[in-house]
Amino acid sequence: MRNRTAPFIRRALASGAALAALAAPLALASPASAAPVPYAASYTAQARAAVADVQAVRDADGTYRLTWTSTLPGRPVRVYASTDPRLRPSGRRPVTVTTDGSVSVRGLDPLARWYFAVLPAGGTGTTTAVRAVTLDGVTNSRDLGGYPAGDGLRTKWGTVFRSARLTPATETGKRQLAALGLTEVVDLRSTAETAREGLDPLPAATAHIADPVGDPDQAVPPSFPPSGDPIADNYRLFVTNPNLRAQFADGLRRAADGAQRPLMFHCTGGNHRTGWMSVVLLEALGVPDATVRQDYLLSPNTSDAYLDAAFDQVVRDYGSFSGYLSQGLGITPDTLAALRSALLERV
């Protein structure tokens, strides 16, 4: 078993402030329209508009580009920016009012994490953010918010993040990390990796939780024959090894606990161990399999074959993912309900 665990660790190693004052005016990179359009209350008595396909992209120069479609083209849409993912009215900044389906904006604090509200007049709006999280020096960091979860629900932005190791963060990266306001960082690196790479450069208010996956004393004999692909076999070990299951179960329980959010999961590359932790979380929240897989494959050095190996082992051992959650990870219905209540919101 030790020889099966070691290739995973070796390959994983090869793979990964305060906020500025919000009073400064924003600069539109390209005018949304020749003149602002009135945001009239009378629209509420007419057909309700809604926006869809809302996307946010951050360019290298710090410009944010937002695009969307509207069920009622030509209806004014108000756009707000905030460092608070809940975009409460007291803390959000108006960006523009436009009848176009896009806006570009610059002038936002580059050290902060920004969220946007897109609200059509008299209609139903939504919030969005750039999925990739900018942490200078750190790779493969992103937000698990904004994913559909069925029944008109989606995952909340700014609540759970995933990343590669944080130790390469520059001074700018450390300030950007502090701006996320994390309560906890769950570190899935092995004890040996942490000793070699160093502790995470976290602000004093953020707790570091060591949940190592891949320590030698966690090894147990595998219950399946080797496939010849050590990484795929390690994905099966995520499912069969009780010591590793305990670490992933702990991650779910922490995500369900409001006192420990917002939080971040990371390992070395942010792809395999963090990848499976994110898969487990999104599956528990009811995110569709195709979307879960899409998020997983955003990380480098991932493969459909690796994820298929884990899913296959889940079915072999527990019959379904819900069986894996309840029997394999020991997640109770109360914990699952708390997790969904905390991390899902109505669109």
mmCIF file of C-alpha atoms in Angstrom, residues 102-252:
data_model
loop_
_atom_site.group_PDB
_atom_site.id
_atom_site.type_symbol
_atom_site.label_atom_id
_atom_site.label_comp_id
_atom_site.label_asym_id
_atom_site.label_seq_id
_atom_site.Cartn_x
_atom_site.Cartn_y
_atom_site.Cartn_z
ATOM 1 C CA SER A 102 -22.866 43.877 -21.291
ATOM 2 C CA VAL A 103 -20.711 46.299 -19.357
ATOM 3 C CA SER A 104 -16.989 46.637 -18.706
ATOM 4 C CA VAL A 105 -15.743 48.282 -15.538
ATOM 5 C CA ARG A 106 -12.386 49.142 -14.071
ATOM 6 C CA GLY A 107 -11.244 51.051 -11.018
ATOM 7 C CA LEU A 108 -12.009 48.295 -8.521
ATOM 8 C CA ASP A 109 -9.514 47.518 -5.760
ATOM 9 C CA PRO A 110 -7.251 44.792 -7.237
ATOM 10 C CA LEU A 111 -6.633 43.281 -3.792
ATOM 11 C CA ALA A 112 -10.316 42.632 -3.130
ATOM 12 C CA ARG A 113 -12.604 39.829 -4.257
ATOM 13 C CA TRP A 114 -15.526 41.405 -6.167
ATOM 14 C CA TYR A 115 -19.096 40.221 -6.660
ATOM 15 C CA PHE A 116 -21.705 41.758 -8.955
ATOM 16 C CA ALA A 117 -25.496 42.126 -8.949
ATOM 17 C CA VAL A 118 -27.299 42.408 -12.284
ATOM 18 C CA LEU A 119 -30.841 43.678 -11.640
ATOM 19 C CA PRO A 120 -33.381 44.425 -14.413
ATOM 20 C CA ALA A 121 -35.947 47.124 -13.686
ATOM 21 C CA GLY A 122 -39.026 45.624 -12.077
ATOM 22 C CA GLY A 123 -37.702 42.120 -12.592
ATOM 23 C CA THR A 124 -35.609 39.292 -11.291
ATOM 24 C CA GLY A 125 -31.859 39.751 -11.066
ATOM 25 C CA THR A 126 -28.924 37.631 -10.040
ATOM 26 C CA THR A 127 -25.422 37.839 -8.595
ATOM 27 C CA THR A 128 -22.221 36.623 -10.158
ATOM 28 C CA ALA A 129 -18.442 36.697 -9.814
ATOM 29 C CA VAL A 130 -15.350 35.609 -11.673
ATOM 30 C CA ARG A 131 -14.895 31.930 -10.861
ATOM 31 C CA ALA A 132 -11.112 32.129 -10.777
ATOM 32 C CA VAL A 133 -9.809 33.705 -7.572
ATOM 33 C CA THR A 134 -6.794 35.981 -8.040
ATOM 34 C CA LEU A 135 -4.080 35.191 -5.483
ATOM 35 C CA ASP A 136 -0.720 36.418 -6.727
ATOM 36 C CA GLY A 137 1.796 33.547 -6.745
ATOM 37 C CA VAL A 138 -0.895 30.891 -6.155
ATOM 38 C CA THR A 139 -2.419 28.742 -8.896
ATOM 39 C CA ASN A 140 -5.671 26.895 -9.481
ATOM 40 C CA SER A 141 -7.780 28.931 -7.042
ATOM 41 C CA ARG A 142 -11.496 29.325 -7.591
ATOM 42 C CA ASP A 143 -14.890 29.887 -6.017
ATOM 43 C CA LEU A 144 -17.397 27.007 -5.876
ATOM 44 C CA GLY A 145 -20.353 29.407 -6.023
ATOM 45 C CA GLY A 146 -22.865 29.907 -8.822
ATOM 46 C CA TYR A 147 -23.408 26.255 -9.741
ATOM 47 C CA PRO A 148 -26.991 25.012 -10.315
ATOM 48 C CA ALA A 149 -28.259 22.537 -7.733
ATOM 49 C CA GLY A 150 -31.798 21.752 -8.921
ATOM 50 C CA ASP A 151 -35.202 23.009 -7.777
ATOM 51 C CA GLY A 152 -34.246 26.597 -8.614
ATOM 52 C CA LEU A 153 -31.264 26.559 -6.246
ATOM 53 C CA ARG A 154 -27.580 27.233 -6.766
ATOM 54 C CA THR A 155 -24.409 27.239 -4.692
ATOM 55 C CA LYS A 156 -23.572 30.479 -2.875
ATOM 56 C CA TRP A 157 -20.697 32.639 -4.025
ATOM 57 C CA GLY A 158 -17.901 33.514 -1.616
ATOM 58 C CA THR A 159 -18.585 30.668 0.820
ATOM 59 C CA VAL A 160 -16.327 27.762 -0.201
ATOM 60 C CA PHE A 161 -13.105 28.115 -2.177
ATOM 61 C CA ARG A 162 -10.622 25.578 -3.535
ATOM 62 C CA SER A 163 -6.959 26.064 -4.375
ATOM 63 C CA ALA A 164 -3.484 24.683 -4.872
ATOM 64 C CA ARG A 165 -0.929 25.239 -2.105
ATOM 65 C CA LEU A 166 -0.812 28.732 -0.645
ATOM 66 C CA THR A 167 2.854 28.831 0.335
ATOM 67 C CA PRO A 168 4.025 30.515 -2.947
ATOM 68 C CA ALA A 169 1.792 33.548 -2.291
ATOM 69 C CA THR A 170 3.602 36.861 -2.790
ATOM 70 C CA GLU A 171 3.013 39.787 -0.453
ATOM 71 C CA THR A 172 0.258 40.889 -2.813
ATOM 72 C CA GLY A 173 -1.138 37.370 -2.818
ATOM 73 C CA LYS A 174 -1.202 37.318 0.972
ATOM 74 C CA ARG A 175 -3.211 40.531 1.021
ATOM 75 C CA GLN A 176 -5.613 39.124 -1.560
ATOM 76 C CA LEU A 177 -5.942 35.971 0.531
ATOM 77 C CA ALA A 178 -6.705 38.038 3.634
ATOM 78 C CA ALA A 179 -9.382 39.934 1.679
ATOM 79 C CA LEU A 180 -11.347 36.700 1.215
ATOM 80 C CA GLY A 181 -12.203 36.834 4.920
ATOM 81 C CA LEU A 182 -11.692 33.112 5.419
ATOM 82 C CA THR A 183 -12.535 31.618 8.782
ATOM 83 C CA GLU A 184 -10.696 28.359 8.078
ATOM 84 C CA VAL A 185 -8.329 26.809 5.581
ATOM 85 C CA VAL A 186 -8.461 23.005 5.399
ATOM 86 C CA ASP A 187 -5.046 21.738 4.297
ATOM 87 C CA LEU A 188 -5.143 18.293 2.644
ATOM 88 C CA ARG A 189 -1.376 18.068 2.086
ATOM 89 C CA SER A 190 0.445 15.185 3.715
ATOM 90 C CA THR A 191 2.434 15.843 6.866
ATOM 91 C CA ALA A 192 5.658 15.424 4.869
ATOM 92 C CA GLU A 193 4.547 17.944 2.238
ATOM 93 C CA THR A 194 3.652 20.518 4.879
ATOM 94 C CA ALA A 195 7.025 20.054 6.573
ATOM 95 C CA ARG A 196 8.827 20.464 3.262
ATOM 96 C CA GLU A 197 6.783 23.364 1.838
ATOM 97 C CA GLY A 198 5.937 25.225 5.027
ATOM 98 C CA LEU A 199 2.726 26.350 6.685
ATOM 99 C CA ASP A 200 0.108 28.392 4.877
ATOM 100 C CA PRO A 201 0.695 32.180 5.083
ATOM 101 C CA LEU A 202 -2.656 32.929 6.725
ATOM 102 C CA PRO A 203 -3.848 36.040 8.559
ATOM 103 C CA ALA A 204 -4.178 35.662 12.311
ATOM 104 C CA ALA A 205 -7.977 35.505 12.111
ATOM 105 C CA THR A 206 -7.920 32.429 9.839
ATOM 106 C CA ALA A 207 -7.553 28.968 11.389
ATOM 107 C CA HIS A 208 -5.340 26.366 9.727
ATOM 108 C CA ILE A 209 -6.823 22.844 9.832
ATOM 109 C CA ALA A 210 -4.523 19.948 8.953
ATOM 110 C CA ASP A 211 -6.496 17.101 7.347
ATOM 111 C CA PRO A 212 -3.631 15.238 5.646
ATOM 112 C CA VAL A 213 -4.444 12.803 2.869
ATOM 113 C CA GLY A 214 -1.528 10.528 1.976
ATOM 114 C CA ASP A 215 0.390 9.992 5.220
ATOM 115 C CA PRO A 216 2.106 6.562 5.461
ATOM 116 C CA ASP A 217 0.210 5.626 8.626
ATOM 117 C CA GLN A 218 -3.084 6.062 6.748
ATOM 118 C CA ALA A 219 -2.313 3.153 4.439
ATOM 119 C CA VAL A 220 -4.530 0.060 4.430
ATOM 120 C CA PRO A 221 -4.512 -2.854 1.955
ATOM 121 C CA PRO A 222 -6.560 -1.961 -1.127
ATOM 122 C CA SER A 223 -9.739 -3.926 -1.741
ATOM 123 C CA PHE A 224 -9.293 -3.871 -5.524
ATOM 124 C CA PRO A 225 -6.651 -5.171 -7.934
ATOM 125 C CA PRO A 226 -4.150 -2.608 -9.251
ATOM 126 C CA SER A 227 -5.051 -1.160 -12.634
ATOM 127 C CA GLY A 228 -1.554 -0.106 -13.667
ATOM 128 C CA ASP A 229 -2.478 3.565 -13.295
ATOM 129 C CA PRO A 230 -1.362 4.652 -9.801
ATOM 130 C CA ILE A 231 -3.325 7.914 -9.878
ATOM 131 C CA ALA A 232 -6.587 6.194 -10.864
ATOM 132 C CA ASP A 233 -5.941 3.654 -8.114
ATOM 133 C CA ASN A 234 -5.507 6.465 -5.615
ATOM 134 C CA TYR A 235 -8.912 7.813 -6.573
ATOM 135 C CA ARG A 236 -10.318 4.411 -5.695
ATOM 136 C CA LEU A 237 -8.451 4.639 -2.397
ATOM 137 C CA PHE A 238 -10.271 7.885 -1.660
ATOM 138 C CA VAL A 239 -13.408 5.739 -1.579
ATOM 139 C CA THR A 240 -12.176 2.511 0.020
ATOM 140 C CA ASN A 241 -9.625 3.689 2.600
ATOM 141 C CA PRO A 242 -11.424 4.514 5.895
ATOM 142 C CA ASN A 243 -8.606 6.821 7.030
ATOM 143 C CA LEU A 244 -8.929 8.942 3.906
ATOM 144 C CA ARG A 245 -12.723 8.890 4.038
ATOM 145 C CA ALA A 246 -12.508 10.370 7.542
ATOM 146 C CA GLN A 247 -10.626 13.409 6.188
ATOM 147 C CA PHE A 248 -13.153 14.089 3.435
ATOM 148 C CA ALA A 249 -16.013 13.622 5.914
ATOM 149 C CA ASP A 250 -14.402 16.189 8.199
ATOM 150 C CA GLY A 251 -14.280 18.635 5.306
ATOM 151 C CA LEU A 252 -18.015 18.269 4.696
#
